[in-house]
mmCIF file of C-alpha atoms and ligand atoms in Angstrom:
data_model
loop_
_atom_site.group_PDB
_atom_site.id
_atom_site.type_symbol
_atom_site.label_atom_id
_atom_site.label_comp_id
_atom_site.label_asym_id
_atom_site.label_seq_id
_atom_site.Cartn_x
_atom_site.Cartn_y
_atom_site.Cartn_z
ATOM 1 C CA MET L 1 41.486 -80.009 131.521
ATOM 2 C CA SER L 2 41.256 -83.424 131.960
ATOM 3 C CA ALA L 3 39.092 -84.667 129.329
ATOM 4 C CA ILE L 4 36.854 -88.199 129.437
ATOM 5 C CA LYS L 5 37.780 -90.849 127.222
ATOM 6 C CA LEU L 6 34.623 -92.274 125.899
ATOM 7 C CA ASP L 7 35.957 -95.977 125.864
ATOM 8 C CA GLY L 8 33.587 -97.779 123.653
ATOM 9 C CA LYS L 9 35.827 -100.713 124.161
ATOM 10 C CA ALA L 10 34.926 -101.123 127.318
ATOM 11 C CA LEU L 11 31.195 -100.328 127.280
ATOM 12 C CA ALA L 12 30.930 -102.669 124.467
ATOM 13 C CA LYS L 13 31.902 -105.282 126.626
ATOM 14 C CA GLN L 14 29.942 -104.440 129.230
ATOM 15 C CA ILE L 15 26.727 -104.718 127.222
ATOM 16 C CA GLU L 16 27.780 -107.748 125.810
ATOM 17 C CA GLN L 17 27.252 -109.476 129.418
ATOM 18 C CA ASP L 18 23.920 -108.079 129.739
ATOM 19 C CA LEU L 19 22.864 -109.059 126.178
ATOM 20 C CA SER L 20 24.221 -112.692 126.561
ATOM 21 C CA THR L 21 21.856 -112.687 129.498
ATOM 22 C CA ARG L 22 18.941 -111.839 127.379
ATOM 23 C CA VAL L 23 19.633 -114.064 124.545
ATOM 24 C CA GLN L 24 19.412 -117.089 127.178
ATOM 25 C CA ALA L 25 16.137 -115.610 128.157
ATOM 26 C CA ILE L 26 14.645 -115.640 124.524
ATOM 27 C CA ILE L 27 15.956 -119.268 124.390
ATOM 28 C CA ASP L 28 14.317 -120.347 127.763
ATOM 29 C CA LYS L 29 11.275 -118.977 126.660
ATOM 30 C CA THR L 30 11.088 -120.193 122.885
ATOM 31 C CA GLY L 31 13.414 -122.828 122.692
ATOM 32 C CA ARG L 32 14.818 -121.119 119.723
ATOM 33 C CA THR L 33 18.099 -119.270 119.288
ATOM 34 C CA PRO L 34 17.968 -115.628 118.086
ATOM 35 C CA ILE L 35 19.393 -115.412 114.574
ATOM 36 C CA LEU L 36 21.267 -112.738 112.402
ATOM 37 C CA ALA L 37 21.564 -113.536 108.597
ATOM 38 C CA THR L 38 24.683 -111.889 106.928
ATOM 39 C CA ILE L 39 24.661 -111.289 103.264
ATOM 40 C CA LEU L 40 28.356 -111.022 101.439
ATOM 41 C CA VAL L 41 27.926 -110.365 97.927
ATOM 42 C CA GLY L 42 31.326 -110.915 96.121
ATOM 43 C CA ASP L 43 34.724 -111.443 97.179
ATOM 44 C CA ASP L 44 36.096 -107.939 98.838
ATOM 45 C CA PRO L 45 38.371 -109.045 101.569
ATOM 46 C CA ALA L 46 37.558 -106.270 104.130
ATOM 47 C CA SER L 47 33.938 -106.850 103.683
ATOM 48 C CA ALA L 48 34.362 -110.874 104.334
ATOM 49 C CA THR L 49 36.443 -109.422 107.383
ATOM 50 C CA TYR L 50 33.593 -107.329 108.533
ATOM 51 C CA VAL L 51 31.034 -110.125 107.970
ATOM 52 C CA ARG L 52 33.201 -112.453 110.142
ATOM 53 C CA MET L 53 33.409 -110.050 113.048
ATOM 54 C CA LYS L 54 29.820 -109.588 113.212
ATOM 55 C CA GLY L 55 29.332 -113.391 113.127
ATOM 56 C CA ASN L 56 31.712 -113.827 116.007
ATOM 57 C CA ALA L 57 30.017 -110.837 117.976
ATOM 58 C CA CYS L 58 26.530 -113.142 117.599
ATOM 59 C CA ARG L 59 28.527 -116.127 119.127
ATOM 60 C CA ARG L 60 30.061 -114.439 121.949
ATOM 61 C CA VAL L 61 26.505 -113.428 123.111
ATOM 62 C CA GLY L 62 25.159 -116.850 122.506
ATOM 63 C CA MET L 63 22.975 -116.156 119.004
ATOM 64 C CA GLU L 64 23.731 -117.642 116.014
ATOM 65 C CA SER L 65 24.535 -116.407 112.425
ATOM 66 C CA ILE L 66 23.603 -117.537 109.214
ATOM 67 C CA LYS L 67 25.969 -116.590 106.586
ATOM 68 C CA VAL L 68 24.562 -116.078 102.947
ATOM 69 C CA GLU L 69 27.504 -115.870 100.375
ATOM 70 C CA MET L 70 26.951 -114.727 97.040
ATOM 71 C CA PRO L 71 28.722 -114.612 93.990
ATOM 72 C CA SER L 72 30.122 -111.347 92.185
ATOM 73 C CA ALA L 73 28.030 -111.508 89.202
ATOM 74 C CA THR L 74 24.648 -111.421 91.297
ATOM 75 C CA THR L 75 21.894 -109.727 89.834
ATOM 76 C CA THR L 76 19.662 -107.442 91.499
ATOM 77 C CA ASP L 77 16.601 -110.076 91.068
ATOM 78 C CA GLU L 78 18.503 -112.864 92.709
ATOM 79 C CA LEU L 79 19.559 -110.530 95.655
ATOM 80 C CA LEU L 80 16.185 -109.505 96.037
ATOM 81 C CA ALA L 81 15.017 -113.125 95.909
ATOM 82 C CA LYS L 82 17.284 -113.878 98.673
ATOM 83 C CA ILE L 83 16.369 -111.140 100.874
ATOM 84 C CA GLU L 84 12.631 -112.048 100.643
ATOM 85 C CA GLU L 85 13.226 -115.509 101.386
ATOM 86 C CA LEU L 86 14.932 -114.463 104.797
ATOM 87 C CA ASN L 87 11.988 -111.758 105.431
ATOM 88 C CA ASN L 88 9.888 -115.043 105.204
ATOM 89 C CA ASN L 89 11.987 -117.153 107.426
ATOM 90 C CA PRO L 90 10.519 -117.252 111.010
ATOM 91 C CA ASP L 91 13.854 -118.255 112.583
ATOM 92 C CA VAL L 92 15.931 -115.174 111.017
ATOM 93 C CA HIS L 93 15.720 -112.171 113.321
ATOM 94 C CA GLY L 94 17.946 -109.857 111.605
ATOM 95 C CA ILE L 95 19.038 -109.435 108.283
ATOM 96 C CA LEU L 96 22.338 -107.729 107.565
ATOM 97 C CA LEU L 97 23.319 -106.651 103.455
ATOM 98 C CA GLN L 98 27.292 -106.328 103.669
ATOM 99 C CA HIS L 99 27.468 -102.792 101.940
ATOM 100 C CA PRO L 100 29.121 -102.304 99.646
ATOM 101 C CA VAL L 101 27.551 -104.881 97.111
ATOM 102 C CA PRO L 102 28.930 -105.190 93.349
ATOM 103 C CA SER L 103 28.152 -101.982 90.831
ATOM 104 C CA GLN L 104 25.457 -103.878 88.912
ATOM 105 C CA ILE L 105 23.347 -104.362 91.722
ATOM 106 C CA ASP L 106 20.968 -101.917 93.104
ATOM 107 C CA GLU L 107 22.159 -101.551 96.353
ATOM 108 C CA ARG L 108 19.341 -99.252 97.758
ATOM 109 C CA ALA L 109 16.494 -101.373 96.246
ATOM 110 C CA CYS L 110 17.610 -104.240 98.135
ATOM 111 C CA PHE L 111 18.619 -102.464 101.420
ATOM 112 C CA ASP L 112 14.759 -101.422 101.049
ATOM 113 C CA ALA L 113 13.596 -104.936 100.811
ATOM 114 C CA ILE L 114 14.609 -105.574 104.220
ATOM 115 C CA ALA L 115 11.499 -105.880 106.089
ATOM 116 C CA LEU L 116 11.368 -103.270 108.754
ATOM 117 C CA GLU L 117 11.290 -105.582 111.705
ATOM 118 C CA LYS L 118 14.245 -107.329 110.553
ATOM 119 C CA ASP L 119 16.368 -104.329 109.615
ATOM 120 C CA VAL L 120 18.772 -104.531 112.617
ATOM 121 C CA ASP L 121 21.503 -102.511 110.698
ATOM 122 C CA GLY L 122 19.224 -99.719 110.220
ATOM 123 C CA VAL L 123 19.622 -99.079 106.451
ATOM 124 C CA THR L 124 15.958 -99.066 105.170
ATOM 125 C CA CYS L 125 14.389 -95.360 103.873
ATOM 126 C CA LEU L 126 11.393 -96.674 106.041
ATOM 127 C CA GLY L 127 13.564 -96.991 109.154
ATOM 128 C CA PHE L 128 15.521 -93.706 108.537
ATOM 129 C CA GLY L 129 12.162 -91.577 107.940
ATOM 130 C CA ARG L 130 10.672 -93.467 111.151
ATOM 131 C CA MET L 131 13.724 -92.903 113.367
ATOM 132 C CA SER L 132 13.865 -88.904 112.143
ATOM 133 C CA MET L 133 10.046 -88.578 113.272
ATOM 134 C CA ASP L 134 11.249 -89.964 116.630
ATOM 135 C CA GLU L 135 9.009 -93.031 115.818
ATOM 136 C CA PRO L 136 10.393 -96.778 116.565
ATOM 137 C CA ALA L 137 12.970 -98.094 114.419
ATOM 138 C CA TYR L 138 16.273 -99.540 114.393
ATOM 139 C CA GLY L 139 19.040 -96.783 113.949
ATOM 140 C CA SER L 140 21.950 -97.123 111.465
ATOM 141 C CA CYS L 141 24.593 -98.729 113.903
ATOM 142 C CA THR L 142 27.290 -96.703 114.033
ATOM 143 C CA PRO L 143 25.296 -93.293 114.937
ATOM 144 C CA GLN L 144 23.065 -95.307 117.149
ATOM 145 C CA GLY L 145 26.347 -96.755 118.594
ATOM 146 C CA ILE L 146 27.781 -93.068 119.217
ATOM 147 C CA MET L 147 24.497 -92.104 121.011
ATOM 148 C CA HIS L 148 24.460 -94.812 123.325
ATOM 149 C CA LEU L 149 28.498 -93.836 124.068
ATOM 150 C CA LEU L 150 27.640 -90.244 124.690
ATOM 151 C CA ASN L 151 24.536 -91.275 126.830
ATOM 152 C CA HIS L 152 26.513 -93.740 128.890
ATOM 153 C CA TYR L 153 28.790 -90.842 129.645
ATOM 154 C CA ASP L 154 26.085 -88.553 130.654
ATOM 155 C CA ILE L 155 27.324 -86.050 127.755
ATOM 156 C CA GLU L 156 24.963 -83.259 127.912
ATOM 157 C CA LEU L 157 23.276 -82.628 124.231
ATOM 158 C CA ALA L 158 20.109 -80.259 124.578
ATOM 159 C CA GLY L 159 20.768 -77.122 123.324
ATOM 160 C CA LYS L 160 24.642 -77.967 122.120
ATOM 161 C CA ASP L 161 25.873 -76.918 118.712
ATOM 162 C CA ALA L 162 26.343 -80.282 117.029
ATOM 163 C CA VAL L 163 28.745 -80.252 113.796
ATOM 164 C CA VAL L 164 28.939 -83.460 111.887
ATOM 165 C CA VAL L 165 31.290 -83.546 109.053
ATOM 166 C CA GLY L 166 29.891 -86.126 106.494
ATOM 167 C CA ARG L 167 26.579 -86.969 105.415
ATOM 168 C CA SER L 168 26.292 -90.447 103.900
ATOM 169 C CA ALA L 169 23.374 -92.401 104.230
ATOM 170 C CA ILE L 170 24.785 -94.746 106.677
ATOM 171 C CA LEU L 171 26.602 -92.381 108.965
ATOM 172 C CA GLY L 172 26.570 -88.656 108.788
ATOM 173 C CA LYS L 173 22.718 -88.124 107.982
ATOM 174 C CA PRO L 174 21.551 -90.354 110.637
ATOM 175 C CA MET L 175 23.912 -89.040 113.010
ATOM 176 C CA ALA L 176 22.670 -85.662 112.325
ATOM 177 C CA GLN L 177 19.197 -86.558 112.980
ATOM 178 C CA MET L 178 19.768 -88.036 116.073
ATOM 179 C CA LEU L 179 21.631 -85.333 117.690
ATOM 180 C CA LEU L 180 18.528 -83.043 116.303
ATOM 181 C CA ASN L 181 16.054 -85.449 118.164
ATOM 182 C CA ALA L 182 18.342 -84.925 121.486
ATOM 183 C CA ASN L 183 17.960 -81.475 121.071
ATOM 184 C CA CYS L 184 20.910 -80.448 119.655
ATOM 185 C CA THR L 185 21.359 -77.420 117.399
ATOM 186 C CA VAL L 186 22.922 -79.458 114.185
ATOM 187 C CA THR L 187 25.199 -78.306 111.321
ATOM 188 C CA ILE L 188 25.917 -80.927 108.378
ATOM 189 C CA CYS L 189 29.419 -80.531 106.610
ATOM 190 C CA HIS L 190 30.225 -81.923 103.341
ATOM 191 C CA SER L 191 32.759 -81.671 100.398
ATOM 192 C CA LYS L 192 31.116 -78.678 99.363
ATOM 193 C CA THR L 193 31.320 -76.774 102.651
ATOM 194 C CA GLN L 194 33.231 -73.948 102.654
ATOM 195 C CA ASN L 195 35.142 -73.091 105.626
ATOM 196 C CA LEU L 196 34.958 -76.186 107.450
ATOM 197 C CA ALA L 197 37.761 -74.802 110.101
ATOM 198 C CA VAL L 198 35.168 -72.077 111.022
ATOM 199 C CA HIS L 199 32.036 -74.467 111.648
ATOM 200 C CA VAL L 200 33.827 -77.026 113.602
ATOM 201 C CA GLY L 201 35.163 -74.081 115.494
ATOM 202 C CA ARG L 202 31.759 -73.180 116.768
ATOM 203 C CA ALA L 203 30.603 -76.874 117.539
ATOM 204 C CA ASP L 204 30.359 -77.913 121.190
ATOM 205 C CA ILE L 205 30.178 -81.520 119.677
ATOM 206 C CA VAL L 206 31.774 -82.253 116.693
ATOM 207 C CA VAL L 207 31.854 -85.548 114.648
ATOM 208 C CA GLY L 208 34.092 -86.654 112.222
ATOM 209 C CA ALA L 209 32.494 -88.785 109.481
ATOM 210 C CA VAL L 210 34.583 -87.944 106.412
ATOM 211 C CA GLY L 211 36.848 -90.921 105.672
ATOM 212 C CA VAL L 212 39.751 -88.941 105.081
ATOM 213 C CA ALA L 213 42.550 -89.548 107.782
ATOM 214 C CA GLU L 214 43.129 -86.682 109.990
ATOM 215 C CA LEU L 215 41.363 -84.139 108.096
ATOM 216 C CA ILE L 216 39.988 -82.282 110.553
ATOM 217 C CA LYS L 217 42.630 -80.379 112.550
ATOM 218 C CA LYS L 218 43.028 -80.351 116.317
ATOM 219 C CA GLU L 219 43.376 -76.519 116.172
ATOM 220 C CA TRP L 220 40.131 -76.055 114.696
ATOM 221 C CA ILE L 221 38.270 -77.395 117.809
ATOM 222 C CA LYS L 222 36.981 -75.312 120.807
ATOM 223 C CA GLN L 223 38.210 -75.816 124.232
ATOM 224 C CA GLY L 224 35.743 -77.955 125.978
ATOM 225 C CA ALA L 225 34.185 -79.380 122.920
ATOM 226 C CA VAL L 226 33.079 -83.435 123.006
ATOM 227 C CA VAL L 227 35.187 -84.850 119.821
ATOM 228 C CA VAL L 228 33.538 -87.778 118.241
ATOM 229 C CA ASP L 229 35.860 -89.605 115.702
ATOM 230 C CA ALA L 230 33.841 -92.435 113.557
ATOM 231 C CA GLY L 231 36.764 -92.960 111.141
ATOM 232 C CA PHE L 232 39.426 -95.538 111.048
ATOM 233 C CA HIS L 233 42.570 -95.501 109.156
ATOM 234 C CA PRO L 234 45.420 -97.958 109.703
ATOM 235 C CA THR L 235 48.956 -96.785 110.240
ATOM 236 C CA ASP L 236 52.173 -98.785 111.651
ATOM 237 C CA ASP L 237 51.413 -97.562 115.116
ATOM 238 C CA GLY L 238 47.757 -98.485 114.866
ATOM 239 C CA GLY L 239 45.631 -96.221 113.272
ATOM 240 C CA VAL L 240 44.442 -92.689 113.230
ATOM 241 C CA GLY L 241 40.865 -91.402 112.585
ATOM 242 C CA ASP L 242 39.329 -88.717 110.538
ATOM 243 C CA ILE L 243 40.237 -86.078 113.303
ATOM 244 C CA GLU L 244 43.786 -84.868 114.465
ATOM 245 C CA LEU L 245 43.668 -86.702 117.983
ATOM 246 C CA ALA L 246 47.203 -86.366 119.293
ATOM 247 C CA GLY L 247 46.940 -84.157 122.199
ATOM 248 C CA ILE L 248 43.403 -83.687 122.028
ATOM 249 C CA GLU L 249 43.055 -83.965 125.977
ATOM 250 C CA GLU L 250 44.348 -80.720 126.339
ATOM 251 C CA ILE L 251 41.546 -79.323 124.251
ATOM 252 C CA ALA L 252 38.333 -81.523 124.460
ATOM 253 C CA SER L 253 36.132 -81.967 127.839
ATOM 254 C CA ALA L 254 35.531 -85.567 126.388
ATOM 255 C CA TYR L 255 36.576 -87.763 123.018
ATOM 256 C CA THR L 256 36.782 -91.395 121.551
ATOM 257 C CA PRO L 257 40.056 -92.649 121.115
ATOM 258 C CA VAL L 258 40.825 -94.537 117.561
ATOM 259 C CA PRO L 259 40.967 -97.270 117.782
ATOM 260 C CA GLY L 260 38.560 -98.125 120.740
ATOM 261 C CA GLY L 261 36.025 -95.541 120.472
ATOM 262 C CA VAL L 262 33.124 -95.644 118.204
ATOM 263 C CA GLY L 263 34.222 -98.744 115.935
ATOM 264 C CA PRO L 264 33.420 -101.286 119.015
ATOM 265 C CA MET L 265 30.010 -99.788 119.502
ATOM 266 C CA THR L 266 29.066 -100.216 116.007
ATOM 267 C CA ILE L 267 29.131 -103.983 115.871
ATOM 268 C CA ASN L 268 27.688 -103.894 119.548
ATOM 269 C CA THR L 269 24.979 -101.814 118.026
ATOM 270 C CA LEU L 270 23.953 -104.834 115.563
ATOM 271 C CA ILE L 271 23.845 -107.443 118.087
ATOM 272 C CA ARG L 272 21.966 -105.440 120.616
ATOM 273 C CA GLN L 273 19.195 -104.525 117.794
ATOM 274 C CA THR L 274 19.132 -108.326 116.500
ATOM 275 C CA VAL L 275 18.584 -109.498 120.348
ATOM 276 C CA GLU L 276 15.890 -106.680 120.538
ATOM 277 C CA ALA L 277 13.940 -107.777 117.335
ATOM 278 C CA ALA L 278 14.392 -111.448 118.706
ATOM 279 C CA GLU L 279 12.754 -110.280 121.909
ATOM 280 C CA LYS L 280 9.715 -108.504 120.146
ATOM 281 C CA ALA L 281 9.207 -111.686 117.993
ATOM 282 C CA ALA L 282 9.300 -113.953 121.073
ATOM 283 C CA GLY L 283 6.078 -111.469 122.410
HETATM 284 P P1 NAP Q 1 31.230 -91.881 102.784
HETATM 285 O O1 NAP Q 1 30.307 -92.459 102.466
HETATM 286 O O2 NAP Q 1 32.591 -92.018 102.076
HETATM 287 O O3 NAP Q 1 31.166 -90.234 103.123
HETATM 288 C C1 NAP Q 1 32.046 -89.476 103.483
HETATM 289 C C2 NAP Q 1 31.395 -88.329 103.546
HETATM 290 O O4 NAP Q 1 32.228 -87.053 103.984
HETATM 291 C C3 NAP Q 1 30.518 -87.336 102.388
HETATM 292 O O5 NAP Q 1 29.431 -87.035 102.781
HETATM 293 C C4 NAP Q 1 31.570 -86.437 101.912
HETATM 294 O O6 NAP Q 1 30.588 -85.129 101.206
HETATM 295 C C5 NAP Q 1 32.488 -85.856 102.969
HETATM 296 N N1 NAP Q 1 33.630 -85.483 102.586
HETATM 297 C C6 NAP Q 1 34.419 -85.897 102.272
HETATM 298 N N2 NAP Q 1 35.548 -85.146 102.041
HETATM 299 C C7 NAP Q 1 35.194 -84.046 102.322
HETATM 300 C C8 NAP Q 1 36.191 -82.754 103.053
HETATM 301 N N3 NAP Q 1 37.441 -82.615 102.644
HETATM 302 N N4 NAP Q 1 35.487 -81.928 103.494
HETATM 303 C C9 NAP Q 1 34.431 -82.038 104.188
HETATM 304 N N5 NAP Q 1 33.405 -83.328 104.022
HETATM 305 C C10 NAP Q 1 34.065 -84.214 103.087
HETATM 306 O O7 NAP Q 1 32.184 -92.374 104.149
HETATM 307 P P2 NAP Q 1 31.096 -93.178 105.173
HETATM 308 O O8 NAP Q 1 30.645 -94.398 105.140
HETATM 309 O O9 NAP Q 1 30.135 -92.058 105.949
HETATM 310 O O10 NAP Q 1 32.407 -93.033 106.510
HETATM 311 C C11 NAP Q 1 32.966 -92.216 106.893
HETATM 312 C C12 NAP Q 1 34.201 -92.560 107.915
HETATM 313 O O11 NAP Q 1 33.620 -93.217 108.947
HETATM 314 C C13 NAP Q 1 35.112 -93.314 107.372
HETATM 315 O O12 NAP Q 1 36.047 -93.253 107.922
HETATM 316 C C14 NAP Q 1 34.388 -94.745 107.684
HETATM 317 O O13 NAP Q 1 35.749 -95.969 107.837
HETATM 318 C C15 NAP Q 1 33.941 -94.477 108.945
HETATM 319 N N6 NAP Q 1 33.198 -95.552 109.013
HETATM 320 C C16 NAP Q 1 33.207 -96.062 110.691
HETATM 321 C C17 NAP Q 1 32.371 -97.298 110.940
HETATM 322 C C18 NAP Q 1 32.771 -97.997 112.242
HETATM 323 O O14 NAP Q 1 32.172 -98.953 112.252
HETATM 324 N N7 NAP Q 1 33.450 -97.357 113.130
HETATM 325 C C19 NAP Q 1 31.228 -97.256 110.087
HETATM 326 C C20 NAP Q 1 30.839 -96.350 108.849
HETATM 327 C C21 NAP Q 1 31.817 -95.449 108.669
HETATM 328 P P3 NAP Q 1 29.819 -85.483 100.070
HETATM 329 O O15 NAP Q 1 28.880 -86.282 100.578
HETATM 330 O O16 NAP Q 1 29.745 -84.172 99.383
HETATM 331 O O17 NAP Q 1 30.586 -86.312 98.980
#
């Protein structure tokens, strides 16, 4: 069987070209450049890298990013005040609060303080609830990016058995809801799941979202399954995902490579949703 490689890197590049045109149209119409505000609290180097990558992606499509940096000792009230200021700033179209924030901060309260129309990262409870009910809202970027990739490659979803391994607020749970909305029959597995191999073995679509390198074994996967791997763990040879992918082409009907599958679609979705927010604000 020759498996389809779900090439997120190529798709993200293609989408960026379209986004550049849309950004220019907003600038022509309003005289204002769309802006994503990013908030980084503390000095975690990995978080700083992610924020920098998001700023670079904004610039590639002609948008601006405002970088808000706050010290590690920031309180919940101080962060809430900053989010409120950005909510009230008409020049800002999207707000990204980089996760994780230092432990003294009530992260959920801060995520939920982001105005729905500026929640382009899809992190608020309100946005999650609306997405779950199939109402308009920006989806959490990684699962939304995965859905975009599956749709782009015309992967059939309706009626399929989907197994999502992982149930985090930003990835596993919204992923499961999005697949349910697309008429999959969905199973969510987590650290207390028994017989993970049996669940994975039933899946027509398997999504690895666990954060443990190659936890999901190739031999568990059903012949012809669609394999989506959200994980990334750097190695000397590049990196591995949450699923054992070496030789997966012989088993899967389609799969996301690591790197170059899900990762590029995540930032791309953030930028796309910010452009949508700016288009809505432009009227
Ligand atoms: P997370 O918050 O740590 O959640 C991990 C989930 O996996 C939890 O629900 C946990 O179960 C479950 N889990 C852990 N060990 C397990 C096991 N042995 N068997 C079954 N389930 C297990 O991680 P996350 O933020 O969702 O991220 C998951 C993966 O996606 C990571 O590899 C991360 O790097 C990647 N990721 C990629 C992007 C991207 O842009 N490409 C974005 C976000 C995340 P419990 O709930 O029971 O603890």
